[in-house]
C-alpha atoms as one frame of an Amber mdcrd trajectory, in Angstrom:
protein
  85.408 114.191 100.672  85.518 110.321  99.143  85.982 107.670 100.559  89.247
 108.018  98.170  91.468 109.123 101.013  90.268 106.245 103.133  90.851 103.497
 100.404  94.301 104.854  99.562  95.268 105.148 103.476  93.866 101.707 103.917
  96.327  99.703 100.981  99.062 101.663 102.493  98.982  99.943 105.929  98.331
  97.252 104.691 101.425  97.369 102.538 103.287  98.711 105.951 101.889  95.357
 107.706 103.284  93.224 104.753 106.826  94.815 104.829 106.941  95.070 108.892
 105.757  91.003 108.701 108.444  90.231 106.412 111.364  92.390 108.065 113.439
  88.932 109.064 114.462  87.535 106.322 115.326  84.067 108.286 111.527  83.347
 108.303 109.534  85.628 106.435 108.798  83.402 103.637 107.803  79.419 104.175
 108.195  78.235 100.696 108.838  79.241  97.111 105.458  79.255  96.145 104.962
  81.536  99.454 107.642  84.289  97.739 106.196  83.649  94.191 102.399  84.412
  95.026 103.761  87.592  97.306 105.266  88.702  94.068 102.458  88.065  92.347
 100.631  90.153  94.669 102.681  93.097  94.763 102.527  92.683  90.411  99.142
  93.446  91.029  99.617  96.333  93.373 101.804  97.540  90.904  99.329  97.884
  88.316  96.610  99.004  90.017  98.717 101.400  91.461  99.929 102.477  88.033
  96.324 103.278  87.363  95.472 104.745  90.276  97.978 107.365  89.774  96.882
 107.690  85.981  93.073 108.450  86.843  94.701 111.186  89.487  97.151 112.887
  86.437  93.919 112.889  84.682  91.538 114.506  87.294  94.084 117.049  88.023
  94.712 117.598  84.189  91.192 118.094  83.703  90.329 120.363  86.718  93.325
 122.679  86.768  91.532 125.734  86.699  89.564 124.237  90.372  93.022 125.090
  91.701  94.363 128.212  93.836  97.502 128.878  94.815  98.977 129.970  98.257
  99.544 133.959  98.338 103.340 133.660  98.345 103.213 131.267  95.303 104.164
 133.677  92.417 103.116 131.243  89.490  99.964 130.611  87.901  97.459 128.237
  89.621  97.566 125.972  86.252 100.983 126.084  86.210 101.218 124.688  90.046
  98.594 121.673  89.445 100.350 120.754  85.619 103.869 120.606  87.563 102.108
 118.492  90.111 100.293 116.382  87.050 103.513 115.925  85.345 104.818 114.262
  88.870 102.181 112.170  88.978 102.455 111.064  84.978 106.426 110.307  86.294
 105.372 108.131  89.263 103.385 106.270  87.025 105.546 105.374  84.840 107.779
 104.262  87.616 105.136 102.270  89.003 104.882 101.094  85.356 108.573  99.895
  85.353 107.822  98.276  88.800 105.181  96.240  87.456 107.777  95.113  84.623
 110.215  94.328  87.500 108.180  91.922  89.372 106.832  90.370  86.342 110.759
  89.741  85.076 111.217  88.280  88.597 107.709  85.890  88.853 109.743  84.772
  85.377 112.968  84.285  87.065 110.589  82.461  90.283 109.484  80.190  87.309
 112.943  78.395  86.372 113.578  77.933  90.394 112.575  74.852  92.853 113.422
  73.990  96.198 116.850  72.451  96.708 116.903  69.190  97.852
């Protein structure tokens, strides 16, 4: 097994920490710059997530003959792996859309400033 499972688990834990640390909207952020910085980091995360999902889907496509199905499964293994690959491509598209939305949020933040 590669270290990739550990890397993904660590990334998920870091995002979970961020979500917990920002759960109280009254004191989650110190400034507009802090909000923009976190948004920028989440944008980078979305872009990296998109790339990771693409790599995962490509791997599954290239290795769809390496799979077997559980006993009660009536479909061929390649059908099941293709279905999983299709779901990963869908998730990749959603990560791309997330990146686009975060880009829009950053652009909007650029037009804001702290109230006097």
